[in-house]
JSON list of C-alpha atoms in Angstrom, two decimals:
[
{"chain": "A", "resi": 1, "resn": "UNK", "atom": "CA", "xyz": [82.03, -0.75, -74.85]},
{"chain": "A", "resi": 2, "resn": "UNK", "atom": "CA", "xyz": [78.68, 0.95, -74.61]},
{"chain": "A", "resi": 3, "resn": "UNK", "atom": "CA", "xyz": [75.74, -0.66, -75.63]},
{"chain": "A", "resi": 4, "resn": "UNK", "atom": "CA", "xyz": [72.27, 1.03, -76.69]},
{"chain": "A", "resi": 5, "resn": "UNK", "atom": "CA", "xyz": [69.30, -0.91, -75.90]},
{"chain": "A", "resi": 6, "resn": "UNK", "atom": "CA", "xyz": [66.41, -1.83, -78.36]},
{"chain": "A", "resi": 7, "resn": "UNK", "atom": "CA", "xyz": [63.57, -4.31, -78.92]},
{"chain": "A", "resi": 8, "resn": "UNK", "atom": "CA", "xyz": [63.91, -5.86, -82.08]},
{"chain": "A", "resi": 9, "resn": "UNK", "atom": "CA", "xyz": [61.39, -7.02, -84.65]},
{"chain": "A", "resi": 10, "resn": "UNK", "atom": "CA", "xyz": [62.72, -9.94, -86.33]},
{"chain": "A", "resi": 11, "resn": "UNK", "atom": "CA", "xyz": [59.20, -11.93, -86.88]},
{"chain": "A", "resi": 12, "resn": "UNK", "atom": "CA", "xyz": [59.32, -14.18, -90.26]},
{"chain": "A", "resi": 13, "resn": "UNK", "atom": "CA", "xyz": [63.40, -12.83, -90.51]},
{"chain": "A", "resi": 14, "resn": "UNK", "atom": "CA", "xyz": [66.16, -15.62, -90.78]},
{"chain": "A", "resi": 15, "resn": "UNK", "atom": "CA", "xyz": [68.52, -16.15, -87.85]},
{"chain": "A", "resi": 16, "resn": "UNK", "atom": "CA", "xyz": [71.51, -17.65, -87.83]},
{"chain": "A", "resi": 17, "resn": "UNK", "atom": "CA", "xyz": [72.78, -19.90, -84.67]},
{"chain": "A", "resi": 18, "resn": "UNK", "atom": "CA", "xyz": [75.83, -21.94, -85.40]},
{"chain": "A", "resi": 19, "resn": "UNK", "atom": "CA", "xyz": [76.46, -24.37, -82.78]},
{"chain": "A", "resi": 20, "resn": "UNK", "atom": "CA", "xyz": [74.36, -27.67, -81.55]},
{"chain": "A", "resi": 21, "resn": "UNK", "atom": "CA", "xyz": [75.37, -27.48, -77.50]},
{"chain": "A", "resi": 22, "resn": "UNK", "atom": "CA", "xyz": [74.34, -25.51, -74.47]},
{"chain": "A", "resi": 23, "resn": "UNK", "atom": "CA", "xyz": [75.31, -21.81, -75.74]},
{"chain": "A", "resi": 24, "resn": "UNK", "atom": "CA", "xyz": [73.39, -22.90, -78.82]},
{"chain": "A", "resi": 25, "resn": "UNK", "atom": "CA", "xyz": [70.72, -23.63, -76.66]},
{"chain": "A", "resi": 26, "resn": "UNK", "atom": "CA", "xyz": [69.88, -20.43, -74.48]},
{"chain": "A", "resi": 27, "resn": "UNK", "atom": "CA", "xyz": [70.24, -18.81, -78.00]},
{"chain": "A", "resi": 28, "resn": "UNK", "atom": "CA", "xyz": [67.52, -20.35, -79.15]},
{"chain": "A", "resi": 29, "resn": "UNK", "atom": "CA", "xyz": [65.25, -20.65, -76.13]},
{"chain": "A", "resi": 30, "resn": "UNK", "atom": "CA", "xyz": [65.44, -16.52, -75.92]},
{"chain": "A", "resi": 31, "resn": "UNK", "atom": "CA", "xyz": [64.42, -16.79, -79.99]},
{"chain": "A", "resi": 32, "resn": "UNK", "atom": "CA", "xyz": [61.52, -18.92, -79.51]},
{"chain": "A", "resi": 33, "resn": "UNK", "atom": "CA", "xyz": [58.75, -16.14, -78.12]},
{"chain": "A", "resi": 34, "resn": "UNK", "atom": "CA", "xyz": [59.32, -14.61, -81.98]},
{"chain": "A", "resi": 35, "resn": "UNK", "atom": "CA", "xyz": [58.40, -15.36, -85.12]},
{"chain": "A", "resi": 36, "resn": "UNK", "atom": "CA", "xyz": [61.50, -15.37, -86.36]},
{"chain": "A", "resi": 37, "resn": "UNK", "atom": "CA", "xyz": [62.89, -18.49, -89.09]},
{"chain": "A", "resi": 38, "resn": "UNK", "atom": "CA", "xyz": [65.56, -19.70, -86.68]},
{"chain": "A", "resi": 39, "resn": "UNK", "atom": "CA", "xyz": [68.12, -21.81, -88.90]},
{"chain": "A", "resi": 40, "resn": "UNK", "atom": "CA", "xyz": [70.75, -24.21, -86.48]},
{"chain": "A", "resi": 41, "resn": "UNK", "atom": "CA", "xyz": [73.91, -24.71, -88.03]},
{"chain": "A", "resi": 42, "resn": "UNK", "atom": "CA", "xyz": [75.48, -27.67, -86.89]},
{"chain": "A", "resi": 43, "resn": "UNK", "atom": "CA", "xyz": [76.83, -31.67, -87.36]},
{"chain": "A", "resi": 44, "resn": "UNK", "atom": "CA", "xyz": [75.17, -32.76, -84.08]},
{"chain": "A", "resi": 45, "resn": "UNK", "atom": "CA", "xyz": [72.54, -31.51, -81.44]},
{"chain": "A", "resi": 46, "resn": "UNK", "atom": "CA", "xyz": [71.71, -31.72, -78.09]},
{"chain": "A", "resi": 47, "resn": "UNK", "atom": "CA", "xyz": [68.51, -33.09, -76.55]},
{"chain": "A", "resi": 48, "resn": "UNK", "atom": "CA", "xyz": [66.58, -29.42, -75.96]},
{"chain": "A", "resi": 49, "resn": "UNK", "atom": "CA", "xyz": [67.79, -28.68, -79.62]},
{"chain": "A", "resi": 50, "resn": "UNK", "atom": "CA", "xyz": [66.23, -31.86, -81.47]},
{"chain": "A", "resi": 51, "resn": "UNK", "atom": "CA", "xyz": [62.87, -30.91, -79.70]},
{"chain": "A", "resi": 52, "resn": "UNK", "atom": "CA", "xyz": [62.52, -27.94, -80.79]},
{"chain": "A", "resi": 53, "resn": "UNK", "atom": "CA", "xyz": [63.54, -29.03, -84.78]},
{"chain": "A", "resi": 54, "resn": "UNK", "atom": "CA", "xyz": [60.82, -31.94, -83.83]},
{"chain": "A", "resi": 55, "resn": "UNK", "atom": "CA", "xyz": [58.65, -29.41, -83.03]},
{"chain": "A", "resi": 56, "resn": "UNK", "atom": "CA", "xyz": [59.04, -27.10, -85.78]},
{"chain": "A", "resi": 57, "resn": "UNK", "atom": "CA", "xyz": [60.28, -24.29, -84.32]},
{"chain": "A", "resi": 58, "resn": "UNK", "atom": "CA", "xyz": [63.84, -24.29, -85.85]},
{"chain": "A", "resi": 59, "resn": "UNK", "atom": "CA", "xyz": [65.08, -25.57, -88.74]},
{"chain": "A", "resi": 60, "resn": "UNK", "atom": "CA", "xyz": [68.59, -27.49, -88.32]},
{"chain": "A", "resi": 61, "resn": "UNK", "atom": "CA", "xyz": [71.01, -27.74, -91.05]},
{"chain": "A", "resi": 62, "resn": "UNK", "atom": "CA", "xyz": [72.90, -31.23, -90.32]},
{"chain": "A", "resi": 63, "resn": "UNK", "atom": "CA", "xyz": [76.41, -30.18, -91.29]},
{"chain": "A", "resi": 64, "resn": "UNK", "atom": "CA", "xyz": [79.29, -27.86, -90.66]},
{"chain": "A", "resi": 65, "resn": "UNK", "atom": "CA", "xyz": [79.48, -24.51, -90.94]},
{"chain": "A", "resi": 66, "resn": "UNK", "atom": "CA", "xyz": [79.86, -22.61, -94.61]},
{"chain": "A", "resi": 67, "resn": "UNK", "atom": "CA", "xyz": [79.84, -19.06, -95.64]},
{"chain": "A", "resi": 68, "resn": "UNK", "atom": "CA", "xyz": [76.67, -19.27, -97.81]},
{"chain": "A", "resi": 69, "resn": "UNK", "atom": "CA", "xyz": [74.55, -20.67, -94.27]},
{"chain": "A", "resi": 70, "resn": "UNK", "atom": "CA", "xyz": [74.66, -16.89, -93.11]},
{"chain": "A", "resi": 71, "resn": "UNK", "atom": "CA", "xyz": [73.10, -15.39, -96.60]},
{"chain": "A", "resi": 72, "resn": "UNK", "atom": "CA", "xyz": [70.41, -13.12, -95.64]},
{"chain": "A", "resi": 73, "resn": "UNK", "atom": "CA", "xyz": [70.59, -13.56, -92.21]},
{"chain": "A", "resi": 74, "resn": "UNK", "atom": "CA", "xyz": [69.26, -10.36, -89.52]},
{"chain": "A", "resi": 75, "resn": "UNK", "atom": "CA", "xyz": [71.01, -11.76, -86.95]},
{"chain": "A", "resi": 76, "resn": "UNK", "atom": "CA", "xyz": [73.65, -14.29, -86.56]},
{"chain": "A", "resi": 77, "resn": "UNK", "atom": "CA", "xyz": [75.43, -16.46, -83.05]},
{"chain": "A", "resi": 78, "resn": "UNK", "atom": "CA", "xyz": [78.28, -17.90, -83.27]},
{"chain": "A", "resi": 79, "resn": "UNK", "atom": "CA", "xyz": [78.20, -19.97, -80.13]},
{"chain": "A", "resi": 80, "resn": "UNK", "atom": "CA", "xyz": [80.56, -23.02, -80.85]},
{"chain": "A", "resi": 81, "resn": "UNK", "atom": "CA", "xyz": [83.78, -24.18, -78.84]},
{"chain": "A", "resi": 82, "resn": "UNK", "atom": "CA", "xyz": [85.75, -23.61, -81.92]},
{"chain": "A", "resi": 83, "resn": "UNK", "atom": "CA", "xyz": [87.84, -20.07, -82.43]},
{"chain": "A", "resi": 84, "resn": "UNK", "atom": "CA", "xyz": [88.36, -20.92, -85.58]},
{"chain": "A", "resi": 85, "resn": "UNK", "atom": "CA", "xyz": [84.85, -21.88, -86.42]},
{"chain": "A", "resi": 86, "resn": "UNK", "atom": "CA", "xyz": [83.36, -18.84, -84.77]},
{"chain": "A", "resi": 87, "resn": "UNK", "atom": "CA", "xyz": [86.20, -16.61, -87.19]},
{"chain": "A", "resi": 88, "resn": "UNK", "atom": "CA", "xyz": [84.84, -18.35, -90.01]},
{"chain": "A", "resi": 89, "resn": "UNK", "atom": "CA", "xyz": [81.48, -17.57, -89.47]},
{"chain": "A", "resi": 90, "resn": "UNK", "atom": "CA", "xyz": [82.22, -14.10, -87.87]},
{"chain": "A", "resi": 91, "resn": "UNK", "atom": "CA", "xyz": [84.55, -13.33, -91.39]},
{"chain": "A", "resi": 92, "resn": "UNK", "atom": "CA", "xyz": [81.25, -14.90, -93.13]},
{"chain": "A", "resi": 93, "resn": "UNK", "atom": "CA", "xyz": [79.12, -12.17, -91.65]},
{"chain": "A", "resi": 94, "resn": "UNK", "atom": "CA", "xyz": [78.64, -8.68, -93.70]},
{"chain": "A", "resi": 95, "resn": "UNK", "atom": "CA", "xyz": [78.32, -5.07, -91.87]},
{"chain": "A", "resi": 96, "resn": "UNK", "atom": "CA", "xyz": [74.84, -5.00, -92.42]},
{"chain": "A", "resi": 97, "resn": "UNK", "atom": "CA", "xyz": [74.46, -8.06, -90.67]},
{"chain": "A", "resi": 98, "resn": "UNK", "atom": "CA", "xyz": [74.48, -8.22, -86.67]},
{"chain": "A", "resi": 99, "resn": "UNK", "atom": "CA", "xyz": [76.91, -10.78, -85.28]},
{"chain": "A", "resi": 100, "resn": "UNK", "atom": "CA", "xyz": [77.49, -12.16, -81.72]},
{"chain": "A", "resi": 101, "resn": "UNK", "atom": "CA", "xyz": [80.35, -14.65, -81.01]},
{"chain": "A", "resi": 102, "resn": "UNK", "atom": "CA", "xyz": [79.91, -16.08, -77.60]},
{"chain": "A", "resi": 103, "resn": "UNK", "atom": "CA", "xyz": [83.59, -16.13, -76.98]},
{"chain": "A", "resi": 104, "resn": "UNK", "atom": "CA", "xyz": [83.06, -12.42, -76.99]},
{"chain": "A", "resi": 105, "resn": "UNK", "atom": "CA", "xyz": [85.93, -12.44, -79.23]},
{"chain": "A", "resi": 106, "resn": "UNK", "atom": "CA", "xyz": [86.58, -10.14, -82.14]},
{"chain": "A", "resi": 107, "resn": "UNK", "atom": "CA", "xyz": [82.82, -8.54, -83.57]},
{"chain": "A", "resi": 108, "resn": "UNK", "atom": "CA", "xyz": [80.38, -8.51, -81.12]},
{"chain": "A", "resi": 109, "resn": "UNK", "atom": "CA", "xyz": [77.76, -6.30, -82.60]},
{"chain": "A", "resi": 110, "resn": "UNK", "atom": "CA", "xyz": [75.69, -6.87, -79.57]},
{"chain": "A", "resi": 111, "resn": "UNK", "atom": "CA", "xyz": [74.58, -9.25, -76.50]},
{"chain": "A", "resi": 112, "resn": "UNK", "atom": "CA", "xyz": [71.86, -10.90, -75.00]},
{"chain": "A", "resi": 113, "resn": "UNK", "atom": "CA", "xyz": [70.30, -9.36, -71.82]},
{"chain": "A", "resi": 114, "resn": "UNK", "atom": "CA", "xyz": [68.51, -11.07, -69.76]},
{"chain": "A", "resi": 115, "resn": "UNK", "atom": "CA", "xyz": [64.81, -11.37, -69.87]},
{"chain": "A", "resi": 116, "resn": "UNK", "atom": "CA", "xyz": [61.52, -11.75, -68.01]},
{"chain": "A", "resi": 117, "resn": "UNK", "atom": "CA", "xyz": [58.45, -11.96, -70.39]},
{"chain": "A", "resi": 118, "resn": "UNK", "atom": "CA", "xyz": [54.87, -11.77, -68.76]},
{"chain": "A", "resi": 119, "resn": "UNK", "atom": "CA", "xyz": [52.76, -11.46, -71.83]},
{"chain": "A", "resi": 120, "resn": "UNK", "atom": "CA", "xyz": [53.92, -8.26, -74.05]},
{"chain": "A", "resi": 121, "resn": "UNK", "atom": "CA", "xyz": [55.63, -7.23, -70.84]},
{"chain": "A", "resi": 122, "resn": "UNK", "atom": "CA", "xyz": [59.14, -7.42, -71.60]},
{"chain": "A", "resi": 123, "resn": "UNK", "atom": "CA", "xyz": [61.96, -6.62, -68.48]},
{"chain": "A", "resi": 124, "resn": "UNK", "atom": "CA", "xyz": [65.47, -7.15, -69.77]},
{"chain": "A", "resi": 125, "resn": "UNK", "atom": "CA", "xyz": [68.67, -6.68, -67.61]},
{"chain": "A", "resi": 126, "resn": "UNK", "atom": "CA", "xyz": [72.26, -6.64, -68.00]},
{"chain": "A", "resi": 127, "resn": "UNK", "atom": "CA", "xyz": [75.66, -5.85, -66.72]},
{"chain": "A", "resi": 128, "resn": "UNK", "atom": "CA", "xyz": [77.27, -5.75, -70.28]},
{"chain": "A", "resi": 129, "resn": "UNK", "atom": "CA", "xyz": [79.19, -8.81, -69.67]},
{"chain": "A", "resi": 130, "resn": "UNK", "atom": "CA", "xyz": [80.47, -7.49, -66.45]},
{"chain": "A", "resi": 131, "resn": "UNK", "atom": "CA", "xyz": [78.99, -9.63, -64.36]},
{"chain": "A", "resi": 132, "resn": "UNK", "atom": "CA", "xyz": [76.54, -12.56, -65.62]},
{"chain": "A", "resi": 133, "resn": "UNK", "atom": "CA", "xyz": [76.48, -13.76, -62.19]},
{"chain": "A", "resi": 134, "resn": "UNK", "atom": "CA", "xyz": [74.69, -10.59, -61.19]},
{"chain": "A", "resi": 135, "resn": "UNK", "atom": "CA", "xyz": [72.59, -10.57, -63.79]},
{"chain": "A", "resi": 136, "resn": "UNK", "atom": "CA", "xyz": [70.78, -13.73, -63.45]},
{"chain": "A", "resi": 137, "resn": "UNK", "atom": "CA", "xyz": [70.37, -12.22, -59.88]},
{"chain": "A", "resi": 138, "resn": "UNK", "atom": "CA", "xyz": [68.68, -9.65, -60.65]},
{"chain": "A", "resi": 139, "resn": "UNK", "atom": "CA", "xyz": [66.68, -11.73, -63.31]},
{"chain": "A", "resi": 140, "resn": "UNK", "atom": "CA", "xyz": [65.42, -13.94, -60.45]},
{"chain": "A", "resi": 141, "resn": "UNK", "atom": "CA", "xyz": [64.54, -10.80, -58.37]},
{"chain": "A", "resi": 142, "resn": "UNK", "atom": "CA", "xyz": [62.43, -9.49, -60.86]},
{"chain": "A", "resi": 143, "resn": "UNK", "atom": "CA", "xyz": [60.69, -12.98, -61.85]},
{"chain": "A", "resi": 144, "resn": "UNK", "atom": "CA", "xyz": [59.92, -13.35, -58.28]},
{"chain": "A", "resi": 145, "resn": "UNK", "atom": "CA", "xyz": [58.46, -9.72, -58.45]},
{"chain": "A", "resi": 146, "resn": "UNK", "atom": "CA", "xyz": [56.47, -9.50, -61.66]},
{"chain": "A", "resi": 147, "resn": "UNK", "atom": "CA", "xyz": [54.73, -12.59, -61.54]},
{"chain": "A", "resi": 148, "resn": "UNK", "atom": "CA", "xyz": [51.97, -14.04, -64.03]},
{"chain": "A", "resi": 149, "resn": "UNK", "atom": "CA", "xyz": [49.60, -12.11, -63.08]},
{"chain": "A", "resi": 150, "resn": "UNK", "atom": "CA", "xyz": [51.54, -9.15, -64.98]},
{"chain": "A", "resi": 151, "resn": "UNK", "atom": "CA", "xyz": [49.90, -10.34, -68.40]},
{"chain": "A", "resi": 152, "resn": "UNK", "atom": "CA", "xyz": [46.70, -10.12, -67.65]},
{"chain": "A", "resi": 153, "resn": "UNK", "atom": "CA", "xyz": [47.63, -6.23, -66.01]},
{"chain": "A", "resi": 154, "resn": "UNK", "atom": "CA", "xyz": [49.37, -4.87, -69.18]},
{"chain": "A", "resi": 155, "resn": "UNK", "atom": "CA", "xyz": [46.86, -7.00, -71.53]},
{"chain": "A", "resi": 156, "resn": "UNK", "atom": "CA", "xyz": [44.02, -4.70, -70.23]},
{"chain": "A", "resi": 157, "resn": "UNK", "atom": "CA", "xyz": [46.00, -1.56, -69.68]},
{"chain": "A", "resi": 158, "resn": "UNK", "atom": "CA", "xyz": [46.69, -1.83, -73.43]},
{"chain": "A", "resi": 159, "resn": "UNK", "atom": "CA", "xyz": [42.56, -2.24, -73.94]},
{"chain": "A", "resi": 160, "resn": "UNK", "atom": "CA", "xyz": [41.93, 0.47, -72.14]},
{"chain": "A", "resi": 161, "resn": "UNK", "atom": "CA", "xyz": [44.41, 2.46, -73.95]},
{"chain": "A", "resi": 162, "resn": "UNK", "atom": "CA", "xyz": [42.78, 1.32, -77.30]},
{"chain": "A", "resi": 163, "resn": "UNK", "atom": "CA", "xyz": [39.34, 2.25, -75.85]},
{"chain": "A", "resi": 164, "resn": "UNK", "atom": "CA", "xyz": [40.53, 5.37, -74.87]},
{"chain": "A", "resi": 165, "resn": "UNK", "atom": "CA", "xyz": [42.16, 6.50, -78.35]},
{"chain": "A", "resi": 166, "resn": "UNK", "atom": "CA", "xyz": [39.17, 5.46, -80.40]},
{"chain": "A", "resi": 167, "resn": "UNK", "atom": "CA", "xyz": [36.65, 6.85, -77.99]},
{"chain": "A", "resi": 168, "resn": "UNK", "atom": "CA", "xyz": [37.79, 10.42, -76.54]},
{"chain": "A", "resi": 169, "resn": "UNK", "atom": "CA", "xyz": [39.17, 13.30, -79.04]},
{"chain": "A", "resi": 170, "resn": "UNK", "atom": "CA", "xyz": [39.99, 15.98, -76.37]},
{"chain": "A", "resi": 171, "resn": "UNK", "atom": "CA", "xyz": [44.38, 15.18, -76.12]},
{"chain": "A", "resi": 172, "resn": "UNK", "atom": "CA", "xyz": [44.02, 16.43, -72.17]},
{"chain": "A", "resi": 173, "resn": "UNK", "atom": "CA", "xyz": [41.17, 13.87, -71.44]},
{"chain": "A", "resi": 174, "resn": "UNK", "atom": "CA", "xyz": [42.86, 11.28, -73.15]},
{"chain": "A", "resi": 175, "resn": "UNK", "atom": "CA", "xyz": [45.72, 12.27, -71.24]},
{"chain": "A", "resi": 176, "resn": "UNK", "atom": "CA", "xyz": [43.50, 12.34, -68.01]},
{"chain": "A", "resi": 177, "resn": "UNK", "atom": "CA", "xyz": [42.22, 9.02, -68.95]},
{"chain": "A", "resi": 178, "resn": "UNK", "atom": "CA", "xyz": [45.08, 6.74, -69.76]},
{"chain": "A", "resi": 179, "resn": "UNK", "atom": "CA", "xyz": [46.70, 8.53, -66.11]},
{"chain": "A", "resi": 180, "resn": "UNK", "atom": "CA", "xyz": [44.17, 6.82, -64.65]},
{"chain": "A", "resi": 181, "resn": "UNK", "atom": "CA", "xyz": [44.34, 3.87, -65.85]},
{"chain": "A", "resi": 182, "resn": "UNK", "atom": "CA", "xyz": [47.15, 3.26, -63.94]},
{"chain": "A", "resi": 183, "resn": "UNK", "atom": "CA", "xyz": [45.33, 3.26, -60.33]},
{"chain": "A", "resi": 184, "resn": "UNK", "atom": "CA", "xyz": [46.02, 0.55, -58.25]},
{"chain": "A", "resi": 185, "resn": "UNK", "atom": "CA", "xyz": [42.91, -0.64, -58.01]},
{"chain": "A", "resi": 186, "resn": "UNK", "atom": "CA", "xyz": [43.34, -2.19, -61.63]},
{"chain": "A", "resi": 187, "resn": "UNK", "atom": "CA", "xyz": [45.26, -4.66, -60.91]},
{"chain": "A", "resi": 188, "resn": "UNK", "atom": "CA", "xyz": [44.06, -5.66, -57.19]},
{"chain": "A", "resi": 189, "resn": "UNK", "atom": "CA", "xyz": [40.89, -5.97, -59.10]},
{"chain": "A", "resi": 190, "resn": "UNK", "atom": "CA", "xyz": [42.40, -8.19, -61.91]},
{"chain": "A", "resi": 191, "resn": "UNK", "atom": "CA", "xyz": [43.96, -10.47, -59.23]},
{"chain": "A", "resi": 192, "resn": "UNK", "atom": "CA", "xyz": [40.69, -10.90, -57.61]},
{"chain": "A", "resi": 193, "resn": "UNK", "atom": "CA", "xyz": [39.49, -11.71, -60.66]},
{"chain": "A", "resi": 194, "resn": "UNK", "atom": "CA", "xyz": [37.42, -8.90, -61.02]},
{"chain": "A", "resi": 195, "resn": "UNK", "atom": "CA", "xyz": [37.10, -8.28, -64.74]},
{"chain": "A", "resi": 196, "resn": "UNK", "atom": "CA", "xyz": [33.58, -7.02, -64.98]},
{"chain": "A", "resi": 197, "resn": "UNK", "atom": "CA", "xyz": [34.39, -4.19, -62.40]},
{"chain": "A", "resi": 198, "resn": "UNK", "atom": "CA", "xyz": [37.65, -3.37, -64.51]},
{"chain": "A", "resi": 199, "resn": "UNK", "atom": "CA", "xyz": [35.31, -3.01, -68.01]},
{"chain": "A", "resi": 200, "resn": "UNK", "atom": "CA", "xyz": [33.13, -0.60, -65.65]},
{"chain": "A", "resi": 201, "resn": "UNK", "atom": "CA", "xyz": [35.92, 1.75, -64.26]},
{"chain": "A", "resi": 202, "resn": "UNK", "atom": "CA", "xyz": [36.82, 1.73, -67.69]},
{"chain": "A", "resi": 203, "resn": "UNK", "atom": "CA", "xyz": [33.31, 2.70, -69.26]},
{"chain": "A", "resi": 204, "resn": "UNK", "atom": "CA", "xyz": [33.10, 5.80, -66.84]},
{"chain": "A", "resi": 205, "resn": "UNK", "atom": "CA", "xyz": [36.53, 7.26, -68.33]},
{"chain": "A", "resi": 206, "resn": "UNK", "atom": "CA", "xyz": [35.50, 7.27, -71.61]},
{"chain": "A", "resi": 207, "resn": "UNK", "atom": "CA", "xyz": [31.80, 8.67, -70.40]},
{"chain": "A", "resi": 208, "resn": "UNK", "atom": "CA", "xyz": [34.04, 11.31, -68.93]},
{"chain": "A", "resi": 209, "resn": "UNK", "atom": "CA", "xyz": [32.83, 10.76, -65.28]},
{"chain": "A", "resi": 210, "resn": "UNK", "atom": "CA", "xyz": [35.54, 11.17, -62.28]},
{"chain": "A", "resi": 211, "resn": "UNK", "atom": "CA", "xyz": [37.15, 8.27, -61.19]},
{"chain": "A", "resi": 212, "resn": "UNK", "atom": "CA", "xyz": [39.70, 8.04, -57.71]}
]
């Protein structure tokens, strides 16, 4: 199976995880940076679940799994320990919908990579179920490389590139302009904490000076 890769927008959309255990879980956890209106399907829930219903950020359904709980639905897991559950809610499931059954049996419209968030930076990995092993390696590699201090970087590379836009007209000095950006210099600066030298490499691009 070959996958295609994509970013999805599914902020104020309803999402569908049927299951209260671990699978249900990591589901959920990898929802929780969106907006989306995550709905938990199940009789019972474990601890990390219940917090986040406590804490608003899901909305649990206390019962077992019926065909109308997927109505309207962008997305929807089926990540119990029952095949016959996850059929049900997979035969539950229209074409327009996508599905994912944890069991990776039957539909499995797509899967889960995995994912390193430092603000709107977004690094996602995976082996297409080959190997999950290696891809929480390489998860780990790239935590340890992109650290924090990424979302402050990409936060002011995407002011500059707002500056830039509203500022200069010319499409080969904005071209110029958002290339340079990109000097290292940027983000030793950032680390240093160096903001107000940032703003002024920034000012002389859009004053159209020279900048190494």
């Amino acid at each position: 199976m070959t996958y295609f890769p994509a970013l999805l927008n599914i902020d104020y959309k309803k999402v569908v995880v049927v299951g209260g255990g671990n699978v249900a879980a990591q589901k959920v956890r990898a929802l929780l940076p969106t907006k989306a209106n995550i709905h938990i399907i199940s009789p019972d829930l474990i601890a990390e679940l219940a917090s986040y219903v406590q804490e608003g950020r899901a909305i649990w359904h206390e019962k077992q799994f019926a065909p109308h709980d997927v109505d309207d639905a962008v997305l929807v897991f089926a990540t119990t320990n029952s095949e016959a559950v996850n059929d049900a809610v997979e035969e539950a499931t229209q074409h327009w919908q996508q599905f994912s059954r944890a069991d990776m049996k039957g539909r499995v419209d797509f899967i889960n990579p995995a994912v390193v968030r430092r603000g709107e930076l977004i690094l996602a990995v995976s082996t297409s179920g080959a190997s999950p092993g290696y891809t929480r390696k390489l998860k780990a590699e790239l935590e340890e490389q992109f650290d924090e201090s990424y979302a402050q970087y990409i936060a002011f590379l995407k002011h500059c590139r707002q500056q830039i836009n509203a500022t200069l007209t010319d499409k080969a000095a904005k071209r110029k302009a958002l290339q340079q950006t990109l000097c290292p210099e940027i983000f030793d600066w950032l680390q240093q904490g160096d903001v107000q030298q940032c703003e002024a490499f920034l000012q002389n691009l859009l004053n159209g000076e020279q900048s190494t």
